[in-house]
mmCIF file of N, CA and C in Angstrom:
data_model
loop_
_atom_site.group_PDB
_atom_site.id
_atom_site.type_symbol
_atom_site.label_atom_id
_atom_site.label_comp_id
_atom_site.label_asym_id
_atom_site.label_seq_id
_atom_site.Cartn_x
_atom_site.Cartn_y
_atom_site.Cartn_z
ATOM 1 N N UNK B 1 115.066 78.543 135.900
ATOM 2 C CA UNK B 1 116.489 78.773 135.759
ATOM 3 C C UNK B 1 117.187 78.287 137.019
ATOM 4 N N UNK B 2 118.329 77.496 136.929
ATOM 5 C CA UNK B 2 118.922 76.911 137.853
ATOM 6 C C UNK B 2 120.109 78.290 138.634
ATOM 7 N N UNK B 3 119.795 78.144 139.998
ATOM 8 C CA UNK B 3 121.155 79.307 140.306
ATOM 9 C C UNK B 3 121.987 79.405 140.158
ATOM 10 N N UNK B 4 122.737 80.253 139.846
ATOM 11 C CA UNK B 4 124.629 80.675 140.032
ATOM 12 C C UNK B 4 124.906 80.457 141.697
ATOM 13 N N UNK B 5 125.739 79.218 141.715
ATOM 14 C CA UNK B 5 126.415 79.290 142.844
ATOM 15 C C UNK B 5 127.967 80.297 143.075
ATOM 16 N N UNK B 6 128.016 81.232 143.653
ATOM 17 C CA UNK B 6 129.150 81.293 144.248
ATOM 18 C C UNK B 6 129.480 81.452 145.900
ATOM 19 N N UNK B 7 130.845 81.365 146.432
ATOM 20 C CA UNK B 7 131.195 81.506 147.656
ATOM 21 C C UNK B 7 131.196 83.157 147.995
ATOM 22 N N UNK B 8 130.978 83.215 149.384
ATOM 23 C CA UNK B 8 131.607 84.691 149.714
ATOM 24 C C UNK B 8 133.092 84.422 149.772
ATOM 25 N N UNK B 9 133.454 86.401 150.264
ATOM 26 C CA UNK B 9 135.097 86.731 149.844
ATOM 27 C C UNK B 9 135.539 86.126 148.850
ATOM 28 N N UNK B 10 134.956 86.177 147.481
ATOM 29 C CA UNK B 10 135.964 85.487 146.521
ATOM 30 C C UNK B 10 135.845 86.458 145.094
ATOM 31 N N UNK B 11 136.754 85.729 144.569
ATOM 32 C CA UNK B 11 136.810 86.696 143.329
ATOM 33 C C UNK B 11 136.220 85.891 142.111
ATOM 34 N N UNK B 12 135.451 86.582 141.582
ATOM 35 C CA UNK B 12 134.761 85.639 139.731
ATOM 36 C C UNK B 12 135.331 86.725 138.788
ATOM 37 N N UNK B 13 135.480 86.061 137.896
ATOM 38 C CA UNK B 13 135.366 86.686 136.010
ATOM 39 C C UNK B 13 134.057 87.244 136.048
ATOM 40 N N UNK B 14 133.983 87.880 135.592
ATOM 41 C CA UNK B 14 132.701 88.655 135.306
ATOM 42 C C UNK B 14 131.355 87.579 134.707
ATOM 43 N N UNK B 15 132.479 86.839 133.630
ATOM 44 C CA UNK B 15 131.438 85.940 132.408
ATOM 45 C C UNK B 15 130.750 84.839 134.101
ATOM 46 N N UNK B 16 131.167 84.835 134.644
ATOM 47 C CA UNK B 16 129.955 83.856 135.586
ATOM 48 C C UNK B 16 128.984 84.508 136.205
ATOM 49 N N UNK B 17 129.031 85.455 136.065
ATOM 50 C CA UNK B 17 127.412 85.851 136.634
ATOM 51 C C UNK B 17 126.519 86.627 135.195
ATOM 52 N N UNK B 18 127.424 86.219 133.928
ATOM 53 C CA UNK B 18 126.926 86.338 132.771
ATOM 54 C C UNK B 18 125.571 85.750 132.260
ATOM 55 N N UNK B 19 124.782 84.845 133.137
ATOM 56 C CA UNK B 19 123.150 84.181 133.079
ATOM 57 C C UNK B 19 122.345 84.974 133.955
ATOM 58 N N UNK B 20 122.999 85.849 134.670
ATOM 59 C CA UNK B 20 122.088 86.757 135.769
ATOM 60 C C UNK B 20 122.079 87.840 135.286
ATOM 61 N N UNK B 21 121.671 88.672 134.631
ATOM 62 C CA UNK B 21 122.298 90.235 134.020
ATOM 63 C C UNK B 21 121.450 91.385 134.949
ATOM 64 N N UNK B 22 120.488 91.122 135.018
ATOM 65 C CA UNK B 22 119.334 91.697 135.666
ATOM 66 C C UNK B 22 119.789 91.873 136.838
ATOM 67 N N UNK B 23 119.893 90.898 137.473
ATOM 68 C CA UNK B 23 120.085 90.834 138.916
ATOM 69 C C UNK B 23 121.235 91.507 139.563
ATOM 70 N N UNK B 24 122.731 91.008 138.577
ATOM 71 C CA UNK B 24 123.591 91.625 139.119
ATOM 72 C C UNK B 24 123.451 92.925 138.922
ATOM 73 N N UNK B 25 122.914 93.139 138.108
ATOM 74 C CA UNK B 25 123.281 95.124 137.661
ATOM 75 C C UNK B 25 122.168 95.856 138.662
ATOM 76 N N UNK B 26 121.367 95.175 139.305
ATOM 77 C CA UNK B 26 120.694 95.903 140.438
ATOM 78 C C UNK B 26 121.271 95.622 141.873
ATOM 79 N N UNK B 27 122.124 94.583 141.799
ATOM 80 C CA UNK B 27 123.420 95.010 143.375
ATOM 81 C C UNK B 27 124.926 95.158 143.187
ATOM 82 N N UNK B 28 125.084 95.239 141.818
ATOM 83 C CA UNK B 28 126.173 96.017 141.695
ATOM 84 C C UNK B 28 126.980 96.974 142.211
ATOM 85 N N UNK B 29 128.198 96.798 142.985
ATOM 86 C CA UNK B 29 128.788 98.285 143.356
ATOM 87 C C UNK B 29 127.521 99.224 144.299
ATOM 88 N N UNK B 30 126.316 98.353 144.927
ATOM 89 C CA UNK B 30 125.703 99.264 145.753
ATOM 90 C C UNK B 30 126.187 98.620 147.327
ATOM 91 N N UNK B 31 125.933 99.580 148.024
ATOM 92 C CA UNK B 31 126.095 99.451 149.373
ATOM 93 C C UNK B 31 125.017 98.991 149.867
ATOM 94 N N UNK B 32 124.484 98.087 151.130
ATOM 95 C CA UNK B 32 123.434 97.690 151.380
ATOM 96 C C UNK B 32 122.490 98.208 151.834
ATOM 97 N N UNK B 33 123.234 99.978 152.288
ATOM 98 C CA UNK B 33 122.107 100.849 152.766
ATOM 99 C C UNK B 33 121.428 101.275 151.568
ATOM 100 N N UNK B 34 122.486 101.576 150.517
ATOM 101 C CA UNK B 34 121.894 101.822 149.087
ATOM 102 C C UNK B 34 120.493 100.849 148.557
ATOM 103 N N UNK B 35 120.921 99.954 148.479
ATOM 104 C CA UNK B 35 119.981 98.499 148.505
ATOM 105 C C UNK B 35 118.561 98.759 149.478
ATOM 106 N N UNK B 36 118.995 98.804 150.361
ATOM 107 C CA UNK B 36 117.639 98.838 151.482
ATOM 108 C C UNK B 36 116.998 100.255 150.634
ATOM 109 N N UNK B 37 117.383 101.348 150.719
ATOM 110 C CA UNK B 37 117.016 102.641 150.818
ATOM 111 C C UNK B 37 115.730 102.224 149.340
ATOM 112 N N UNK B 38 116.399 101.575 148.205
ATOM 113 C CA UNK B 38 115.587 101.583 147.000
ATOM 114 C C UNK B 38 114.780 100.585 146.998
ATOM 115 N N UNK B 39 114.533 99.785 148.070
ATOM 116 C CA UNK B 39 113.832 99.009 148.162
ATOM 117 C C UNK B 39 114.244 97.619 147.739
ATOM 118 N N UNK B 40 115.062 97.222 147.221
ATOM 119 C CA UNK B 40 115.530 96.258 146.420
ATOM 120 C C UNK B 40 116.168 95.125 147.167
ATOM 121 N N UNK B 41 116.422 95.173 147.982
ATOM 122 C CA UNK B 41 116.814 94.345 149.275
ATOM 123 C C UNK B 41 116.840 94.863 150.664
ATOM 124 N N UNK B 42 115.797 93.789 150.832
ATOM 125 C CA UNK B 42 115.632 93.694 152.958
ATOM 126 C C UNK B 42 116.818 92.959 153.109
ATOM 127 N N UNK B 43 117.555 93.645 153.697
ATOM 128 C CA UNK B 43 118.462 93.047 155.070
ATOM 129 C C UNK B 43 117.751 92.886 156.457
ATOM 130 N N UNK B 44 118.250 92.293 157.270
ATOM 131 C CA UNK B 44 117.683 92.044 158.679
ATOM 132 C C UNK B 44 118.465 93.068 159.546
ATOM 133 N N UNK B 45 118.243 93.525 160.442
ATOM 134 C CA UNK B 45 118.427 94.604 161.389
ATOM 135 C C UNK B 45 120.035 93.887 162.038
ATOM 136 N N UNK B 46 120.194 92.927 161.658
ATOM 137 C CA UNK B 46 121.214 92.414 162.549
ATOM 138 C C UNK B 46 122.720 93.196 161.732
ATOM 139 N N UNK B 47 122.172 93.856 160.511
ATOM 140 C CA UNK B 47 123.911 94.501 160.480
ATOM 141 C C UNK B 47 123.827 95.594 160.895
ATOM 142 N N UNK B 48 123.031 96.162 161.520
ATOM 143 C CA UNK B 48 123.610 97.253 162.839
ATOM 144 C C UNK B 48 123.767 96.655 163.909
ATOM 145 N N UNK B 49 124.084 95.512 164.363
ATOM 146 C CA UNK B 49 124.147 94.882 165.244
ATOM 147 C C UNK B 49 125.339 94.061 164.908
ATOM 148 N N UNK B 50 126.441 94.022 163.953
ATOM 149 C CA UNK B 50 126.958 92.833 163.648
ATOM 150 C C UNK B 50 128.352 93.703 163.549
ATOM 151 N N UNK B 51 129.356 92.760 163.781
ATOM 152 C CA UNK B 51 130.283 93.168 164.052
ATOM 153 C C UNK B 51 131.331 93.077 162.561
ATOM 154 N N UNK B 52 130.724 91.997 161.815
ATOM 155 C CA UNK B 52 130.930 91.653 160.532
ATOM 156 C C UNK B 52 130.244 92.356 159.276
ATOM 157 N N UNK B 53 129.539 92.905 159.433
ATOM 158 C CA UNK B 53 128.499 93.258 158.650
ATOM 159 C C UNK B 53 128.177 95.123 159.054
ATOM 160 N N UNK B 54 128.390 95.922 157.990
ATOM 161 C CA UNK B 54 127.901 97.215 158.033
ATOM 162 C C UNK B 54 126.881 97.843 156.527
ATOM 163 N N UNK B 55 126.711 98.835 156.485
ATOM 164 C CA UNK B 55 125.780 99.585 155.433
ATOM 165 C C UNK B 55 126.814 99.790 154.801
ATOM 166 N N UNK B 56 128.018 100.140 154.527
ATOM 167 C CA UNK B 56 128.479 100.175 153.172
ATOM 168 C C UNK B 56 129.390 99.244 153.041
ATOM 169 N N UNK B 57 129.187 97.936 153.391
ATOM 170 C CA UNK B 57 129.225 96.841 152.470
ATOM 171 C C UNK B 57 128.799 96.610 151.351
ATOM 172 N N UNK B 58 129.224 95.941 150.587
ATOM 173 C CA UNK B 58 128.589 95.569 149.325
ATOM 174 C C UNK B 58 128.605 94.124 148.948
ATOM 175 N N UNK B 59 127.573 93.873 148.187
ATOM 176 C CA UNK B 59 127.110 92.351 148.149
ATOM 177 C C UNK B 59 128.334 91.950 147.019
ATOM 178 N N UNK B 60 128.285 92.919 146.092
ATOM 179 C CA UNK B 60 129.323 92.001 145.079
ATOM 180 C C UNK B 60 129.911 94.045 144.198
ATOM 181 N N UNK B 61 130.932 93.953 143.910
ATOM 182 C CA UNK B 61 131.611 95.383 143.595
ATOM 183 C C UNK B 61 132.337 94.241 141.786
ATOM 184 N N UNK B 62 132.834 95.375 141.198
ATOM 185 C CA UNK B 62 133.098 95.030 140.182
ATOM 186 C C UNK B 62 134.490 96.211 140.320
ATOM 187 N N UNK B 63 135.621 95.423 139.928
ATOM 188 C CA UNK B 63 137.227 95.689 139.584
ATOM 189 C C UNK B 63 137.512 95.121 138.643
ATOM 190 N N UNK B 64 138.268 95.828 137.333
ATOM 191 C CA UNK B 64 138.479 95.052 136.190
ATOM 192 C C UNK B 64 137.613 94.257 135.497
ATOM 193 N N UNK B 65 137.394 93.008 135.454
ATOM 194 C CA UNK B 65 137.094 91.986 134.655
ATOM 195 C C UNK B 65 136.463 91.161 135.275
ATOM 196 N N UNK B 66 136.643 91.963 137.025
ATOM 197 C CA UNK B 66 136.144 90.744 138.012
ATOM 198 C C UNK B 66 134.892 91.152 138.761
ATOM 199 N N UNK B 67 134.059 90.155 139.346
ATOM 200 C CA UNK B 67 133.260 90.438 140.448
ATOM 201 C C UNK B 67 133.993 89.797 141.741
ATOM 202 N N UNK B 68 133.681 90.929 142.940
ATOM 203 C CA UNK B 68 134.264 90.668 144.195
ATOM 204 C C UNK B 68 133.218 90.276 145.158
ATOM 205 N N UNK B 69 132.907 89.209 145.677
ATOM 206 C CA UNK B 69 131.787 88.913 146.767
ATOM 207 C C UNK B 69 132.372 89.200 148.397
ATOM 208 N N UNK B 70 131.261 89.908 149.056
ATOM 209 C CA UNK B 70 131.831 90.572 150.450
ATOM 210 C C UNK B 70 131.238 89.414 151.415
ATOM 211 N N UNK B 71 131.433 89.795 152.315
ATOM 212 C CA UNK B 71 131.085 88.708 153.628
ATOM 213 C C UNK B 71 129.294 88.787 153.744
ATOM 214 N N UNK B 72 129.029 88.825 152.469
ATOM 215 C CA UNK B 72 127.286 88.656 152.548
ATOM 216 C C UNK B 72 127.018 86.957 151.885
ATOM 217 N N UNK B 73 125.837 86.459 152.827
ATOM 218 C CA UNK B 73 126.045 85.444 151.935
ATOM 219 C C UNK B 73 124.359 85.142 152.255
ATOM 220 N N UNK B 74 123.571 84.502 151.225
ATOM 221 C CA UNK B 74 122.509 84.357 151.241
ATOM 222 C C UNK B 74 121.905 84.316 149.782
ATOM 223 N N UNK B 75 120.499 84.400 149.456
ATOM 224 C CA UNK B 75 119.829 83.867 148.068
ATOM 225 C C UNK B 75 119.193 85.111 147.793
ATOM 226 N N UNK B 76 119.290 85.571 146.503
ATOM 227 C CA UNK B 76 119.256 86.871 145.865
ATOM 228 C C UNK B 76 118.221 86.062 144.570
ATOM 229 N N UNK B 77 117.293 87.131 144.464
ATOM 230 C CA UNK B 77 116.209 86.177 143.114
ATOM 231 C C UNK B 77 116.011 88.328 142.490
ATOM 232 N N UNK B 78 115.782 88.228 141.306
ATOM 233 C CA UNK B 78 115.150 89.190 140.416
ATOM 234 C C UNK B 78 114.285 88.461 139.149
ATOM 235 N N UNK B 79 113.226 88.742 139.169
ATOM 236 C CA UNK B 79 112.504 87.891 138.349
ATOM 237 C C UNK B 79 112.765 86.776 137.837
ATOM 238 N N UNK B 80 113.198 85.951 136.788
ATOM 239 C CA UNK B 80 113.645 84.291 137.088
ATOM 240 C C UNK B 80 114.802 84.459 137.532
ATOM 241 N N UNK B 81 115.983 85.277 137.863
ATOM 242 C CA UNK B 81 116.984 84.777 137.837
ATOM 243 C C UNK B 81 117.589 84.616 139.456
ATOM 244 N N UNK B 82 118.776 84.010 140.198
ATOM 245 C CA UNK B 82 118.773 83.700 141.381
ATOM 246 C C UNK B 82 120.208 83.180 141.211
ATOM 247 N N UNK B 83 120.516 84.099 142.204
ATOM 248 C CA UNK B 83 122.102 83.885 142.800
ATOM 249 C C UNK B 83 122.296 83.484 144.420
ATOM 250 N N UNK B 84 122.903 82.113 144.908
ATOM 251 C CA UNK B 84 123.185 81.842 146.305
ATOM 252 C C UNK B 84 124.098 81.970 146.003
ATOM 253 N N UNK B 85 124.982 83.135 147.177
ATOM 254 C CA UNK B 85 126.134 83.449 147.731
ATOM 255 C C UNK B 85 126.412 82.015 149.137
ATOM 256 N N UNK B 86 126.624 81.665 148.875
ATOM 257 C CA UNK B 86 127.737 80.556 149.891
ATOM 258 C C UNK B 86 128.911 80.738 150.847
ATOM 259 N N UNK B 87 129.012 80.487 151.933
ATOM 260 C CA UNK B 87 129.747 80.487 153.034
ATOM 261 C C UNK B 87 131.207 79.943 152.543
ATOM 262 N N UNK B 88 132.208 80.800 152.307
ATOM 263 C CA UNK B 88 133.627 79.452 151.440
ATOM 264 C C UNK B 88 134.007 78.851 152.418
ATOM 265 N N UNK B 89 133.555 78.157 153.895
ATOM 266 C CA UNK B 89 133.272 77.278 154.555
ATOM 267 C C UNK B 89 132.582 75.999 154.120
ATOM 268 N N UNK B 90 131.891 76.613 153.564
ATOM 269 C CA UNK B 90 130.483 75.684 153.231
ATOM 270 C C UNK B 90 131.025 74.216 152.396
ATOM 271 N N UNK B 91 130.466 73.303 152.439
ATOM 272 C CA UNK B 91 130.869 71.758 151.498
ATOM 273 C C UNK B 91 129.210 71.610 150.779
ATOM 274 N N UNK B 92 128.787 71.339 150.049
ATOM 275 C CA UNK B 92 127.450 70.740 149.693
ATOM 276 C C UNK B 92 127.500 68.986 149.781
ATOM 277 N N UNK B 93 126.904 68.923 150.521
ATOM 278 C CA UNK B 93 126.499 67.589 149.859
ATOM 279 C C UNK B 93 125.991 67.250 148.667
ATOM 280 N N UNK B 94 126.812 66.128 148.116
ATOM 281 C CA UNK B 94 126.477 65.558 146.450
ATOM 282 C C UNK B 94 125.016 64.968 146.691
ATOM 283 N N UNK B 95 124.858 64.144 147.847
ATOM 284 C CA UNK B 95 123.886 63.100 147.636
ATOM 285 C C UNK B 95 122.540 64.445 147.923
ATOM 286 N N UNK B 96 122.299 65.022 148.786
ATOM 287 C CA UNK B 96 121.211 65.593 148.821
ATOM 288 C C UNK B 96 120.905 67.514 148.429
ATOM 289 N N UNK B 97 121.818 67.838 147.693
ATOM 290 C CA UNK B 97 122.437 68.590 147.249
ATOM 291 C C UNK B 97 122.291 69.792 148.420
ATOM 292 N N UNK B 98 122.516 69.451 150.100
ATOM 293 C CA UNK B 98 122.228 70.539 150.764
ATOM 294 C C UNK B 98 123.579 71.166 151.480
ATOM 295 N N UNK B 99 123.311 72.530 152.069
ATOM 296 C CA UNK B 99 124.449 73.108 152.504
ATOM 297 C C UNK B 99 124.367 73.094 153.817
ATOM 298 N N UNK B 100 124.890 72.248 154.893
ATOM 299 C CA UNK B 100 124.524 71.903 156.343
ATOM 300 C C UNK B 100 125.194 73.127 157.054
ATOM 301 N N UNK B 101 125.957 73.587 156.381
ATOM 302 C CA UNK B 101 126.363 74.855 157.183
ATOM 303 C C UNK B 101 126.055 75.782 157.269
ATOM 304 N N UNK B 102 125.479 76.248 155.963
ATOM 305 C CA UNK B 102 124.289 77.723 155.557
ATOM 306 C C UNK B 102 123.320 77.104 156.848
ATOM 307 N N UNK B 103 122.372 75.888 156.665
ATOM 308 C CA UNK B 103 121.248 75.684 157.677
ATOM 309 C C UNK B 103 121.538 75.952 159.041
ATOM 310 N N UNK B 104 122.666 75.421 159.045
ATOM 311 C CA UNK B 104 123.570 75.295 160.842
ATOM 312 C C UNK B 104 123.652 76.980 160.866
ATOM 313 N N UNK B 105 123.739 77.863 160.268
ATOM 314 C CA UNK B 105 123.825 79.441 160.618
ATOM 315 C C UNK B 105 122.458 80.084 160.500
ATOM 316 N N UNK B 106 121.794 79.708 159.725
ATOM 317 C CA UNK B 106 120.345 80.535 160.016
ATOM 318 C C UNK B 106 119.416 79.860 161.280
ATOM 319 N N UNK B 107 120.020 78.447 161.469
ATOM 320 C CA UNK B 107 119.158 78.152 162.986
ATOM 321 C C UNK B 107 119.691 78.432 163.881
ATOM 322 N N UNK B 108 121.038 78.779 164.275
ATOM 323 C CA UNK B 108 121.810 78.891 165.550
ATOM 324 C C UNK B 108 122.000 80.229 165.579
ATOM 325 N N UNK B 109 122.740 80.780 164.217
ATOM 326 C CA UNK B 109 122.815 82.329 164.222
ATOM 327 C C UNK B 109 121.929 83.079 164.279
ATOM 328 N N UNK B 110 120.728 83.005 163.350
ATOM 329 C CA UNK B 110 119.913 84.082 163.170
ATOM 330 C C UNK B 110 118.012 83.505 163.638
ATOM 331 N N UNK B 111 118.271 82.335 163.987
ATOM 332 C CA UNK B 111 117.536 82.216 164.298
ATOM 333 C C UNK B 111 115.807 82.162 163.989
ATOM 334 N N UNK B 112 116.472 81.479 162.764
ATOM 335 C CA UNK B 112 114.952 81.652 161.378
ATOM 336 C C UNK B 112 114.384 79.941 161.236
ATOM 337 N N UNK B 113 115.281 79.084 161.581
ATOM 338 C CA UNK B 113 114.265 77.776 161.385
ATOM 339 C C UNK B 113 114.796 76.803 162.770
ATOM 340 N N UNK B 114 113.295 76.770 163.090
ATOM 341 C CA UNK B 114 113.464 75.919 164.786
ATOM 342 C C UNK B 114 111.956 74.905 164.594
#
């Protein structure tokens, strides 16, 4: 199954994360301490450390009709299905379909590929 792209801080219709059902309804409206606590997502220690980032954040909340994406951004998988949250910074490149800015933040920011 190919991923659902969306950006952080943004707002969707519900019907687009309508190929993920699984997935969303297990980070739904939870907070990330919620998340950690059930096991269901590792976060990295850096949102007690982050000035952007706390435990009751939420990856994606549901209002009306809509899904709301928070300042989390990263690749979410539940058995086949897989959602990348995107930087609304971010550009992809067409030709190699990559996101130089997601890469440019996990090597400089967090410090995961050197």
């Amino acid at each position: 199954m190919k991923p659902i792209l969306i950006k952080d801080n943004k707002s969707y219709d519900k019907s687009k994360l309508d190929a993920i059902p699984s997935l969303t309804n297990q980070v739904l409206d939870k907070t990330l301490n919620q998340l950690e606590q059930e096991g269901l997502f590792i976060f990295p220690n850096i949102k007690d450390n982050s000035d952007d980032l706390c435990g009751e954040q939420m990856i994606l909340q549901s209002f009306n009709n809509n899904y709301y994406s928070s300042n989390v951004m990263g690749f979410l998988g539940f058995g086949e299905e897989q959602l990348f949250i995107q930087s609304r910074f971010s550009v992809v490149d067409e030709e190699t379909n990559r996101d130089y800015f997601f890469q440019y933040l996990l090597e400089k920011v967090l410090e995961l590929l050197k």
